PDB file of C-alpha atoms in Angstrom:
ATOM      1  CA  LEU A  11       0.151   0.139  -0.160  1.00 54.00           C
ATOM      2  CA  ASP A  12       1.626   3.239  -1.071  1.00 74.00           C
ATOM      3  CA  LEU A  13       1.122   6.516   1.013  1.00 79.00           C
ATOM      4  CA  GLN A  14      -1.374   8.103  -1.537  1.00 80.00           C
ATOM      5  CA  GLN A  15      -3.473   4.843  -1.473  1.00 77.00           C
ATOM      6  CA  GLY A  16      -3.251   4.876   2.379  1.00 79.00           C
ATOM      7  CA  GLN A  17      -4.183   8.310   2.682  1.00 86.00           C
ATOM      8  CA  LEU A  18      -7.217   7.654   0.163  1.00 82.00           C
ATOM      9  CA  GLN A  19      -8.440   4.669   2.513  1.00 83.00           C
ATOM     10  CA  ILE A  20      -8.157   6.871   5.493  1.00 85.00           C
ATOM     11  CA  ALA A  21     -10.244   9.461   3.989  1.00 84.00           C
ATOM     12  CA  LEU A  22     -12.816   6.971   2.815  1.00 83.00           C
ATOM     13  CA  TYR A  23     -12.851   5.448   6.278  1.00 80.00           C
ATOM     14  CA  ASN A  24     -13.615   8.769   7.671  1.00 85.00           C
ATOM     15  CA  ASP A  25     -16.219  10.435   5.031  1.00 86.00           C
ATOM     16  CA  SER A  26     -19.516   9.805   6.593  1.00 84.00           C
ATOM     17  CA  ASP A  27     -20.930   9.445   3.004  1.00 89.00           C
ATOM     18  CA  THR A  28     -18.884   6.576   2.198  1.00 93.00           C
ATOM     19  CA  ARG A  29     -20.516   3.102   2.934  1.00 94.00           C
ATOM     20  CA  ILE A  30     -18.390   0.347   4.142  1.00 94.00           C
ATOM     21  CA  VAL A  31     -19.714  -2.944   2.675  1.00 96.00           C
ATOM     22  CA  ASP A  32     -18.299  -6.255   4.270  1.00 96.00           C
ATOM     23  CA  LEU A  33     -18.645  -9.180   1.960  1.00 97.00           C
ATOM     24  CA  LYS A  34     -18.691 -12.503   3.518  1.00 97.00           C
ATOM     25  CA  GLY A  35     -17.930 -15.961   2.107  1.00 97.00           C
ATOM     26  CA  THR A  36     -20.490 -18.082   0.392  1.00 97.00           C
ATOM     27  CA  ASP A  37     -20.475 -22.033   0.396  1.00 97.00           C
ATOM     28  CA  ASN A  38     -17.857 -21.862  -2.394  1.00 95.00           C
ATOM     29  CA  ALA A  39     -15.335 -20.206  -0.053  1.00 96.00           C
ATOM     30  CA  PRO A  40     -16.591 -19.838   3.579  1.00 97.00           C
ATOM     31  CA  ASN A  41     -13.559 -18.320   4.802  1.00 95.00           C
ATOM     32  CA  ALA A  42     -13.358 -15.613   2.080  1.00 96.00           C
ATOM     33  CA  SER A  43     -13.831 -12.085   2.724  1.00 95.00           C
ATOM     34  CA  LEU A  44     -13.529  -8.560   1.211  1.00 94.00           C
ATOM     35  CA  ARG A  45     -14.358  -5.158   1.946  1.00 94.00           C
ATOM     36  CA  VAL A  46     -15.803  -2.494  -0.536  1.00 96.00           C
ATOM     37  CA  PHE A  47     -15.756   1.304  -0.056  1.00 95.00           C
ATOM     38  CA  TYR A  48     -18.822   2.708  -1.725  1.00 96.00           C
ATOM     39  CA  GLY A  49     -18.974   6.388  -2.171  1.00 91.00           C
ATOM     40  CA  GLU A  50     -22.160   8.556  -2.641  1.00 84.00           C
ATOM     41  CA  ASN A  51     -21.292   9.514  -6.196  1.00 90.00           C
ATOM     42  CA  GLY A  52     -20.904   5.657  -6.991  1.00 95.00           C
ATOM     43  CA  GLN A  53     -17.195   5.439  -6.565  1.00 94.00           C
ATOM     44  CA  VAL A  54     -16.465   1.617  -5.786  1.00 96.00           C
ATOM     45  CA  TYR A  55     -12.823   1.024  -3.931  1.00 94.00           C
ATOM     46  CA  MET A  56     -12.181  -2.279  -2.494  1.00 92.00           C
ATOM     47  CA  ASP A  57      -9.595  -3.691  -0.007  1.00 89.00           C
ATOM     48  CA  LEU A  58      -8.650  -7.217  -0.286  1.00 76.00           C
ATOM     49  CA  ALA A  59      -9.107  -9.267   2.772  1.00 74.00           C
ATOM     50  CA  SER A  60      -8.943 -13.207   1.967  1.00 89.00           C
ATOM     51  CA  LEU A  61      -9.901 -14.761  -1.167  1.00 93.00           C
ATOM     52  CA  PRO A  62      -8.641 -18.138  -2.370  1.00 91.00           C
ATOM     53  CA  LYS A  63      -5.819 -18.646  -4.911  1.00 91.00           C
ATOM     54  CA  LEU A  64      -6.700 -18.916  -8.448  1.00 93.00           C
ATOM     55  CA  SER A  65      -5.424 -20.714 -11.519  1.00 93.00           C
ATOM     56  CA  GLN A  66      -3.748 -18.502 -13.937  1.00 92.00           C
ATOM     57  CA  ASP A  67      -6.587 -18.687 -16.493  1.00 95.00           C
ATOM     58  CA  GLN A  68      -8.980 -17.295 -13.983  1.00 96.00           C
ATOM     59  CA  GLN A  69      -9.584 -13.955 -12.280  1.00 95.00           C
ATOM     60  CA  TYR A  70     -11.904 -12.460  -9.994  1.00 96.00           C
ATOM     61  CA  GLN A  71     -14.680 -10.189 -10.985  1.00 97.00           C
ATOM     62  CA  LEU A  72     -16.534  -7.547  -8.761  1.00 97.00           C
ATOM     63  CA  TRP A  73     -20.390  -6.856  -9.422  1.00 98.00           C
ATOM     64  CA  GLY A  74     -22.494  -4.376  -8.191  1.00 98.00           C
ATOM     65  CA  ILE A  75     -26.145  -5.298  -8.149  1.00 97.00           C
ATOM     66  CA  VAL A  76     -28.512  -2.510  -9.378  1.00 98.00           C
ATOM     67  CA  ASP A  77     -32.263  -3.059  -9.493  1.00 97.00           C
ATOM     68  CA  GLY A  78     -31.912  -6.802  -9.401  1.00 95.00           C
ATOM     69  CA  LYS A  79     -29.087  -6.734 -12.572  1.00 97.00           C
ATOM     70  CA  PRO A  80     -25.393  -7.521 -11.918  1.00 97.00           C
ATOM     71  CA  ILE A  81     -23.088  -4.588 -13.401  1.00 98.00           C
ATOM     72  CA  ASP A  82     -19.544  -5.308 -13.824  1.00 98.00           C
ATOM     73  CA  ALA A  83     -17.387  -3.594 -11.672  1.00 98.00           C
ATOM     74  CA  GLY A  84     -14.092  -4.728 -13.017  1.00 97.00           C
ATOM     75  CA  VAL A  85     -11.703  -7.409 -12.673  1.00 96.00           C
ATOM     76  CA  PHE A  86      -8.851  -7.808 -10.279  1.00 93.00           C
ATOM     77  CA  ASN A  87      -6.058 -10.145  -8.878  1.00 85.00           C
ATOM     78  CA  PRO A  88      -5.992 -10.586  -5.177  1.00 79.00           C
ATOM     79  CA  SER A  89      -2.267  -9.436  -4.778  1.00 76.00           C
ATOM     80  CA  ASN A  90      -3.324  -6.042  -5.652  1.00 73.00           C
ATOM     81  CA  GLY A  91      -4.922  -4.824  -2.498  1.00 78.00           C
ATOM     82  CA  PHE A  92      -6.501  -1.453  -2.094  1.00 87.00           C
ATOM     83  CA  GLN A  93      -7.680  -0.565  -5.511  1.00 89.00           C
ATOM     84  CA  SER A  94     -10.283   1.635  -7.312  1.00 91.00           C
ATOM     85  CA  MET A  95     -13.179  -0.170  -9.501  1.00 96.00           C
ATOM     86  CA  LYS A  96     -15.592   1.046 -11.881  1.00 97.00           C
ATOM     87  CA  THR A  97     -18.089   3.425 -10.860  1.00 97.00           C
ATOM     88  CA  ILE A  98     -21.598   2.304 -10.265  1.00 97.00           C
ATOM     89  CA  GLU A  99     -24.539   4.166  -9.015  1.00 96.00           C
ATOM     90  CA  GLY A 100     -27.505   2.601  -7.055  1.00 97.00           C
ATOM     91  CA  ALA A 101     -25.633  -0.732  -6.051  1.00 97.00           C
ATOM     92  CA  VAL A 102     -27.682  -2.417  -3.178  1.00 98.00           C
ATOM     93  CA  ALA A 103     -25.123  -5.081  -2.965  1.00 98.00           C
ATOM     94  CA  PHE A 104     -21.538  -6.353  -4.217  1.00 98.00           C
ATOM     95  CA  ALA A 105     -20.470  -9.919  -4.907  1.00 98.00           C
ATOM     96  CA  VAL A 106     -17.415 -11.508  -6.343  1.00 97.00           C
ATOM     97  CA  THR A 107     -17.247 -14.372  -8.963  1.00 98.00           C
ATOM     98  CA  ILE A 108     -14.464 -16.414 -10.443  1.00 97.00           C
ATOM     99  CA  GLU A 109     -14.228 -15.620 -13.971  1.00 97.00           C
ATOM    100  CA  PRO A 110     -12.027 -16.585 -16.911  1.00 97.00           C
ATOM    101  CA  THR A 111      -8.903 -13.981 -17.365  1.00 96.00           C
ATOM    102  CA  GLY A 112     -10.435 -10.713 -18.596  1.00 96.00           C
ATOM    103  CA  GLY A 113     -13.814 -11.186 -16.907  1.00 97.00           C
ATOM    104  CA  SER A 114     -17.312 -12.070 -18.345  1.00 97.00           C
ATOM    105  CA  LYS A 115     -20.415  -9.981 -19.633  1.00 97.00           C
ATOM    106  CA  SER A 116     -22.448 -11.767 -17.013  1.00 96.00           C
ATOM    107  CA  PRO A 117     -21.612 -13.426 -13.621  1.00 96.00           C
ATOM    108  CA  SER A 118     -20.979 -17.064 -13.180  1.00 94.00           C
ATOM    109  CA  LEU A 119     -23.164 -17.374 -10.163  1.00 92.00           C
ATOM    110  CA  GLU A 120     -21.769 -20.865  -9.397  1.00 96.00           C
ATOM    111  CA  THR A 121     -18.482 -19.605  -8.883  1.00 96.00           C
ATOM    112  CA  MET A 122     -19.532 -16.648  -6.416  1.00 97.00           C
ATOM    113  CA  VAL A 123     -17.154 -16.472  -3.497  1.00 97.00           C
ATOM    114  CA  VAL A 124     -18.414 -13.550  -1.437  1.00 97.00           C
ATOM    115  CA  ILE A 125     -21.526 -11.324  -1.149  1.00 98.00           C
ATOM    116  CA  GLY A 126     -22.731  -8.292   0.951  1.00 98.00           C
ATOM    117  CA  GLU A 127     -25.611  -6.005   0.881  1.00 97.00           C
ATOM    118  CA  VAL A 128     -24.992  -2.080   0.920  1.00 97.00           C
ATOM    119  CA  GLY A 129     -26.212  -1.128   4.493  1.00 87.00           C
TER     120      GLY A 129
END
């Protein structure tokens, strides 16, 4: 985590408009967890906590759930730590699935590893 990322993370924690969403493991990965920082303007940041290791042809993909539909928030690798994702407005939940490298147009629900509702 570099200094700039650290300062941004502290600012997000201290911003009363930022909602912190803790995503908990599913049956596929009961010990998995991840934290999303969701800003009032739809900004999405995430801080990786604990996700299972993937094969080289797979990537994690974050999804925002808006009006019952999954919206792509971007693909990521667990080693990246705190990072900015795509902006999504109106999300009521976030989930992470395992997808082929480069991501998918729609989530593979059978590979969902974490999910959490926006409080």
